Amino acid sequence: MGWTRKILRVDLTRGTCKSEPLNMQWAQDYLGQRGLGTKYFVEEVDPKVDPLSPANKMIMATGPLTGTPVSTGGRYSVITKGALTGAIACSNSGGYFGAELKFAGWDMVIFEGKSPKPVYLSIEDDRAELRDAAHLWGKTVWQTEEIIKKMHQDPQVRVASIGRAGENGVLYACIVNDLHRAAGRSGVGTVMGSKNLKAVAVRGTKGAGGIRDPKAFMQAVTEAKKVLAGNAVTGQGLPKYGTQVLMNVINEMGALPTRNHRDVQFEDARKISAEAMHEKRPTDGKAHLVTNAACFGCTIACGRISQIDESHFSVVNKPEYWGASGGLEYEAAWALGAANGVGDLEALQYANLICNEDGYDPISFGATVGAAMELYDLGILTKEQIGMDAPFGSAQALVKLSEMTAKGEGFGKELGLGSARLCAKYGRPELSMGVKKQEFPAYDSRGIQGMGLAYATSNRGACHLRGYTVASEVLGIPVKTDPLVTEGKADLVKAFQDATSVFDSAGICVFTSFAWTLADVQPQLDAACEGGWSMEKLATVGERIWNMERLFNNAAGFTAKDDDLPPRLKTEPAKTGPAKGKVSGIDKMRPEYYKARGWDEKGAPTKETLKRLGL
Ligand code: SF4
């Protein structure tokens, strides 16, 4: 489909919606979605802006392959300055919303200002208007989607909305589309809530057209789908076990952060693994996993649809949670489970449902609960302050705290600020396990050294989806590297970061990169889009996007000292497993990485680098 060449600009302050032509030179330089959306953002927004002020903008952007027959081509991204981090934020989501936005004829939607009252944006092909959302304010994501579909009398309308977390100022609120797919990290939903924007409802009937060379495109798409089907991870592992297939693998290699990173192996990992999801429960004889699921156009289908045991304490007398719903994925299972020492699969799924229902990031939430449990363990937080006993391993506390955070009640309000602000408030900032105020995902930097560097230098704060060296260091994709050494990791991290920038900007899911390299993406992009998309051009575009994001963060006030890991990971060696005795080698890797990037010792791109990349 390439680009529709049209963007929608929504002025929430004035209540206007206007169509503009897409800047095609920028499309050639930044491709789409993450890259192109960020280009618009950095051109229009002061890096020093308060993320929750009307001067911050929020962009929903599709890629040139969104809505096409390319496998996984249903993605969209939300670009803004993150409420949790104060850094550039770009959160990517699957489901069906992104493709529908493209079918309605829009490459991206730019939201600016702040509405004086709650509104939602309705898009039906070319027609876009802001509508009153007073009756939707205070509703969950699930309620909002149902009400909008009924109001529009159209079950095909796709909805992306915030829940109560985004309204209540939870700093890691998500934007959830299609009930359980989310632009999840950095608080993009918090920014949306600060603008009094409850939802975007879109219906498109234009379909996918405008492919540059349809015959070459379909040939490239068919070949690339064969590669996915023939790969052990994308053809077998992910469809059968989902991302949670990693739980036992990462635990065995001693890289599963446990109890707020005190430990690197979790004794109950098996109980919350993909394998456990398949087993029949002794209580009701049913397996937790109901089926797998796919986002738009995806031939991998890694999604999980599960059902909680109706007799479990979390859902007794709550039939609204007895149906099948999304989860558990690996990152959520880890953050809600091992990070807190909780090995109760049903409790994890319940907390995950609450995160989906009210729109907040289970990674940041789970990790913040882990920090609170450590503060409780140390006697810094008391039962009275939290409102309950909250030792590591308490499924009851996890369940209750998820409800309190969703509603903004009691200690849930403090949890909603994230671990960095929580730990700082109680005088132990070093106990927050994250980078740039964003919590780590599910890999310990002592056991997988490259991930430590990827976390420290990630432009949106600690994140696995900005440079997933686990592929190489654990799975041997595209080549196996030793997870315990620092040598060569600077170049490895840079290569993953630049390639991921291209995947994220094309409109496809980064999970394809378990099987595809840029050489598989290039013929699909080149046949779909005008402009001649060679491998060299893609490599330059990826590096350009990374440096553009870095320039924004540097101008926002971030420095080399923000490219660091918490002291625990540098001074407390891993206690067990293959990484026993290891600490992170971040201080050795950081200068090597700056050099590989063409940055000076302060982490700023040199003049030569900027010139080479056309920045
Ligand atoms: S691989 Fe999974 S997350 Fe990615 S598009 Fe397919 S179902 Fe969605």
Coordinates of C-alpha atoms and ligand atoms in Angstrom, one line a residue, residues 71-75 92-95 181 228 234 238-239 242-243 292-304 329 507-512 514, ligand 1:
S71 CA 2.7 -11.0 7.4
T72 CA 2.1 -9.1 10.7
G73 CA 1.4 -5.9 8.7
G74 CA -1.2 -4.5 11.1
R75 CA 0.9 -2.4 13.3
N92 CA 3.8 -0.1 19.1
S93 CA 0.6 -2.2 19.0
G94 CA -0.9 -5.0 16.9
G95 CA -4.4 -6.1 16.8
R181 CA -3.5 -5.2 22.4
L228 CA 8.4 -17.5 8.7
T234 CA 8.1 -18.3 14.2
L238 CA 5.7 -18.9 19.0
P239 CA 2.4 -20.4 17.6
G242 CA 3.7 -17.9 22.7
T243 CA 6.5 -15.7 24.0
N292 CA -3.6 -18.9 20.3
A293 CA -4.5 -15.8 18.4
A294 CA -3.2 -13.5 15.7
C295 CA -3.1 -9.8 15.0
F296 CA -4.1 -8.5 11.5
G297 CA -2.5 -10.4 8.7
C298 CA -0.1 -12.4 11.0
T299 CA 0.9 -15.9 10.1
I300 CA 2.8 -16.4 13.4
A301 CA -0.1 -16.1 15.8
C302 CA 1.9 -15.8 19.0
G303 CA -1.0 -14.3 21.0
R304 CA -2.5 -16.2 24.0
E329 CA 2.6 -13.2 27.4
G507 CA 4.4 -1.4 9.8
I508 CA 5.4 -5.0 10.8
C509 CA 5.9 -6.9 14.0
V510 CA 9.4 -7.1 15.4
F511 CA 8.8 -10.8 16.2
T512 CA 9.3 -11.5 12.5
F514 CA 13.3 -14.1 14.8
Ligands
SF4_1 S1 3.7 -12.2 16.1 FE1 2.3 -12.0 17.8 S2 2.4 -9.9 18.4 FE2 3.3 -10.0 16.4 S3 1.7 -9.6 14.9 FE3 1.7 -11.8 15.2 S4 0.3 -12.3 16.9 FE4 0.7 -10.1 16.9

